[in-house]
PDB file of C-alpha atoms in Angstrom:
ATOM      1  CA  MET A   1      56.958 -26.848 -58.405  1.00 47.00           C
ATOM      2  CA  ASN A   2      54.761 -29.871 -57.636  1.00 60.00           C
ATOM      3  CA  SER A   3      51.483 -29.710 -55.731  1.00 59.00           C
ATOM      4  CA  TRP A   4      53.162 -30.863 -52.508  1.00 55.00           C
ATOM      5  CA  GLN A   5      55.675 -28.000 -52.601  1.00 56.00           C
ATOM      6  CA  GLN A   6      52.844 -25.485 -52.903  1.00 58.00           C
ATOM      7  CA  MET A   7      51.599 -26.254 -49.380  1.00 65.00           C
ATOM      8  CA  ARG A   8      53.015 -24.227 -46.496  1.00 69.00           C
ATOM      9  CA  ASP A   9      55.253 -26.145 -44.107  1.00 65.00           C
ATOM     10  CA  ASP A  10      52.660 -25.846 -41.338  1.00 78.00           C
ATOM     11  CA  GLN A  11      49.567 -26.550 -43.451  1.00 91.00           C
ATOM     12  CA  VAL A  12      47.908 -29.792 -42.341  1.00 96.00           C
ATOM     13  CA  TYR A  13      47.233 -32.410 -45.009  1.00 97.00           C
ATOM     14  CA  ARG A  14      43.847 -34.103 -45.306  1.00 97.00           C
ATOM     15  CA  ASP A  15      43.750 -37.886 -44.853  1.00 97.00           C
ATOM     16  CA  GLU A  16      43.404 -38.600 -48.581  1.00 97.00           C
ATOM     17  CA  GLN A  17      46.320 -36.262 -49.377  1.00 97.00           C
ATOM     18  CA  ILE A  18      48.483 -38.067 -46.831  1.00 98.00           C
ATOM     19  CA  GLU A  19      47.628 -41.478 -48.274  1.00 98.00           C
ATOM     20  CA  GLN A  20      48.355 -40.271 -51.811  1.00 98.00           C
ATOM     21  CA  ARG A  21      51.688 -38.701 -50.913  1.00 97.00           C
ATOM     22  CA  LEU A  22      52.802 -41.780 -48.983  1.00 98.00           C
ATOM     23  CA  ALA A  23      51.902 -43.994 -51.955  1.00 98.00           C
ATOM     24  CA  GLU A  24      53.892 -41.747 -54.295  1.00 97.00           C
ATOM     25  CA  GLN A  25      56.941 -40.933 -52.188  1.00 97.00           C
ATOM     26  CA  LEU A  26      57.154 -43.185 -49.124  1.00 98.00           C
ATOM     27  CA  PRO A  27      55.579 -46.539 -50.030  1.00 98.00           C
ATOM     28  CA  HIS A  28      56.862 -48.321 -46.901  1.00 98.00           C
ATOM     29  CA  TRP A  29      55.208 -45.766 -44.630  1.00 98.00           C
ATOM     30  CA  HIS A  30      51.534 -45.760 -43.670  1.00 98.00           C
ATOM     31  CA  TYR A  31      49.053 -43.411 -42.066  1.00 98.00           C
ATOM     32  CA  ALA A  32      47.259 -44.394 -38.866  1.00 98.00           C
ATOM     33  CA  GLY A  33      45.905 -42.584 -35.833  1.00 97.00           C
ATOM     34  CA  GLY A  34      46.910 -39.155 -37.135  1.00 97.00           C
ATOM     35  CA  TRP A  35      50.571 -40.111 -37.678  1.00 98.00           C
ATOM     36  CA  ILE A  36      52.689 -41.195 -40.643  1.00 98.00           C
ATOM     37  CA  GLN A  37      54.504 -44.310 -39.492  1.00 98.00           C
ATOM     38  CA  ARG A  38      57.186 -46.799 -40.457  1.00 98.00           C
ATOM     39  CA  ARG A  39      58.612 -49.934 -38.812  1.00 98.00           C
ATOM     40  CA  TYR A  40      62.289 -50.668 -39.419  1.00 98.00           C
ATOM     41  CA  GLN A  41      63.302 -54.274 -38.769  1.00 96.00           C
ATOM     42  CA  THR A  42      66.803 -54.850 -37.444  1.00 95.00           C
ATOM     43  CA  HIS A  43      68.765 -57.973 -36.587  1.00 93.00           C
ATOM     44  CA  ASP A  44      69.465 -57.316 -32.926  1.00 94.00           C
ATOM     45  CA  TRP A  45      69.581 -54.807 -30.092  1.00 95.00           C
ATOM     46  CA  LYS A  46      72.858 -53.234 -31.238  1.00 94.00           C
ATOM     47  CA  SER A  47      71.392 -52.581 -34.681  1.00 94.00           C
ATOM     48  CA  THR A  48      68.226 -51.183 -33.125  1.00 97.00           C
ATOM     49  CA  LEU A  49      70.236 -48.714 -31.056  1.00 97.00           C
ATOM     50  CA  MET A  50      72.152 -47.617 -34.147  1.00 96.00           C
ATOM     51  CA  VAL A  51      68.857 -46.927 -35.954  1.00 97.00           C
ATOM     52  CA  VAL A  52      67.484 -45.019 -32.945  1.00 98.00           C
ATOM     53  CA  ASN A  53      70.625 -42.901 -32.707  1.00 98.00           C
ATOM     54  CA  THR A  54      70.560 -42.166 -36.435  1.00 98.00           C
ATOM     55  CA  ILE A  55      66.924 -41.085 -36.289  1.00 98.00           C
ATOM     56  CA  GLY A  56      67.685 -39.069 -33.162  1.00 98.00           C
ATOM     57  CA  HIS A  57      70.478 -37.205 -34.916  1.00 98.00           C
ATOM     58  CA  LEU A  58      68.344 -36.422 -37.969  1.00 98.00           C
ATOM     59  CA  ALA A  59      65.399 -35.302 -35.823  1.00 98.00           C
ATOM     60  CA  GLU A  60      67.508 -33.067 -33.618  1.00 97.00           C
ATOM     61  CA  ALA A  61      69.269 -31.522 -36.621  1.00 98.00           C
ATOM     62  CA  ALA A  62      65.832 -30.788 -38.113  1.00 97.00           C
ATOM     63  CA  TYR A  63      64.428 -29.757 -34.721  1.00 96.00           C
ATOM     64  CA  HIS A  64      61.394 -31.908 -35.480  1.00 96.00           C
ATOM     65  CA  HIS A  65      60.965 -34.877 -33.191  1.00 94.00           C
ATOM     66  CA  PRO A  66      59.253 -38.207 -33.852  1.00 97.00           C
ATOM     67  CA  GLU A  67      57.667 -40.645 -31.459  1.00 98.00           C
ATOM     68  CA  LEU A  68      59.692 -43.865 -31.344  1.00 98.00           C
ATOM     69  CA  ALA A  69      58.704 -47.330 -30.145  1.00 98.00           C
ATOM     70  CA  VAL A  70      61.845 -49.376 -29.604  1.00 98.00           C
ATOM     71  CA  SER A  71      62.123 -53.138 -29.168  1.00 98.00           C
ATOM     72  CA  TYR A  72      64.886 -55.721 -29.513  1.00 97.00           C
ATOM     73  CA  ALA A  73      64.734 -56.011 -33.310  1.00 96.00           C
ATOM     74  CA  SER A  74      62.612 -53.117 -34.531  1.00 97.00           C
ATOM     75  CA  VAL A  75      61.995 -49.389 -34.343  1.00 98.00           C
ATOM     76  CA  VAL A  76      58.639 -47.780 -35.101  1.00 98.00           C
ATOM     77  CA  VAL A  77      58.825 -44.131 -36.161  1.00 98.00           C
ATOM     78  CA  LYS A  78      55.725 -41.940 -35.922  1.00 98.00           C
ATOM     79  CA  LEU A  79      55.618 -38.376 -37.240  1.00 98.00           C
ATOM     80  CA  MET A  80      53.059 -35.621 -36.781  1.00 98.00           C
ATOM     81  CA  THR A  81      53.507 -31.884 -36.267  1.00 97.00           C
ATOM     82  CA  HIS A  82      52.265 -31.278 -32.727  1.00 94.00           C
ATOM     83  CA  SER A  83      51.975 -27.505 -33.105  1.00 93.00           C
ATOM     84  CA  ALA A  84      49.767 -27.902 -36.210  1.00 95.00           C
ATOM     85  CA  LYS A  85      47.886 -30.898 -34.760  1.00 95.00           C
ATOM     86  CA  GLY A  86      48.368 -32.914 -37.934  1.00 97.00           C
ATOM     87  CA  VAL A  87      50.694 -34.113 -40.665  1.00 98.00           C
ATOM     88  CA  THR A  88      52.537 -31.328 -42.513  1.00 97.00           C
ATOM     89  CA  ASN A  89      55.393 -30.944 -44.987  1.00 96.00           C
ATOM     90  CA  LYS A  90      57.774 -31.058 -42.020  1.00 96.00           C
ATOM     91  CA  ASP A  91      56.743 -34.643 -41.325  1.00 98.00           C
ATOM     92  CA  PHE A  92      57.190 -35.728 -44.918  1.00 97.00           C
ATOM     93  CA  ALA A  93      60.581 -33.996 -45.141  1.00 97.00           C
ATOM     94  CA  LEU A  94      61.891 -35.752 -42.047  1.00 98.00           C
ATOM     95  CA  ALA A  95      60.379 -39.095 -43.095  1.00 98.00           C
ATOM     96  CA  GLU A  96      62.109 -38.840 -46.473  1.00 98.00           C
ATOM     97  CA  LYS A  97      65.468 -38.050 -44.841  1.00 98.00           C
ATOM     98  CA  ILE A  98      65.093 -40.914 -42.340  1.00 98.00           C
ATOM     99  CA  GLU A  99      64.141 -43.312 -45.120  1.00 98.00           C
ATOM    100  CA  LYS A 100      67.083 -42.287 -47.293  1.00 97.00           C
ATOM    101  CA  VAL A 101      69.645 -42.640 -44.505  1.00 97.00           C
ATOM    102  CA  ILE A 102      68.334 -45.829 -42.850  1.00 96.00           C
ATOM    103  CA  GLN A 103      67.811 -47.636 -46.174  1.00 94.00           C
ATOM    104  CA  TRP A 104      71.200 -46.572 -47.590  1.00 92.00           C
ATOM    105  CA  GLN A 105      73.118 -49.545 -48.989  1.00 88.00           C
ATOM    106  CA  PRO A 106      76.596 -48.363 -49.977  1.00 87.00           C
ATOM    107  CA  GLY A 107      77.459 -51.612 -51.765  1.00 81.00           C
ATOM    108  CA  GLU A 108      74.781 -50.919 -54.371  1.00 85.00           C
ATOM    109  CA  GLU A 109      76.315 -47.567 -55.333  1.00 80.00           C
ATOM    110  CA  ARG A 110      79.588 -49.033 -56.613  1.00 80.00           C
ATOM    111  CA  GLN A 111      81.631 -46.126 -55.251  1.00 81.00           C
ATOM    112  CA  GLY A 112      84.188 -48.072 -53.254  1.00 85.00           C
ATOM    113  CA  LEU A 113      82.163 -48.601 -50.077  1.00 87.00           C
ATOM    114  CA  GLU A 114      81.223 -52.258 -49.684  1.00 85.00           C
ATOM    115  CA  GLY A 115      78.416 -52.036 -47.169  1.00 84.00           C
ATOM    116  CA  THR A 116      77.657 -54.530 -44.430  1.00 83.00           C
ATOM    117  CA  PRO A 117      79.002 -58.048 -45.152  1.00 81.00           C
ATOM    118  CA  SER A 118      76.438 -60.751 -45.908  1.00 79.00           C
ATOM    119  CA  ASP A 119      77.749 -62.843 -42.997  1.00 83.00           C
ATOM    120  CA  PRO A 120      74.947 -63.027 -40.359  1.00 81.00           C
ATOM    121  CA  ALA A 121      77.470 -62.051 -37.682  1.00 82.00           C
ATOM    122  CA  PHE A 122      77.523 -58.592 -39.244  1.00 82.00           C
ATOM    123  CA  ALA A 123      73.812 -58.284 -40.041  1.00 81.00           C
ATOM    124  CA  TYR A 124      72.348 -54.841 -39.496  1.00 81.00           C
ATOM    125  CA  ILE A 125      69.125 -53.641 -41.125  1.00 85.00           C
ATOM    126  CA  LYS A 126      66.576 -55.869 -42.827  1.00 85.00           C
ATOM    127  CA  TYR A 127      66.427 -53.846 -46.028  1.00 85.00           C
ATOM    128  CA  ASP A 128      63.232 -53.590 -48.048  1.00 83.00           C
TER     129      ASP A 128
END
């Protein structure tokens, strides 16, 4: 069991713990204003809506809901546990699931799924 797993799900992390865990496990996320946050760049409105719906599904399934800022070609996700008034394991768990699903590139797995074509007409996510 690592040190992160030893914390209760509702135990609030200190700022330095949040920064350390993000650096170790979610390098594209950052901590600001009491929230862990991530901006996903998309190619257009249709792609943005697909990202929003994906995040919405994951959040509802987890019954842990992020704040979202939605624009034409990006989605900003902000997570914090309201009931605990801070960032907890719940936020990291949902952030990790969101990251895994949104950044999934089937073509890199070599399991028969090709992934989105490179043709700009089919562009979707701007992968990291």
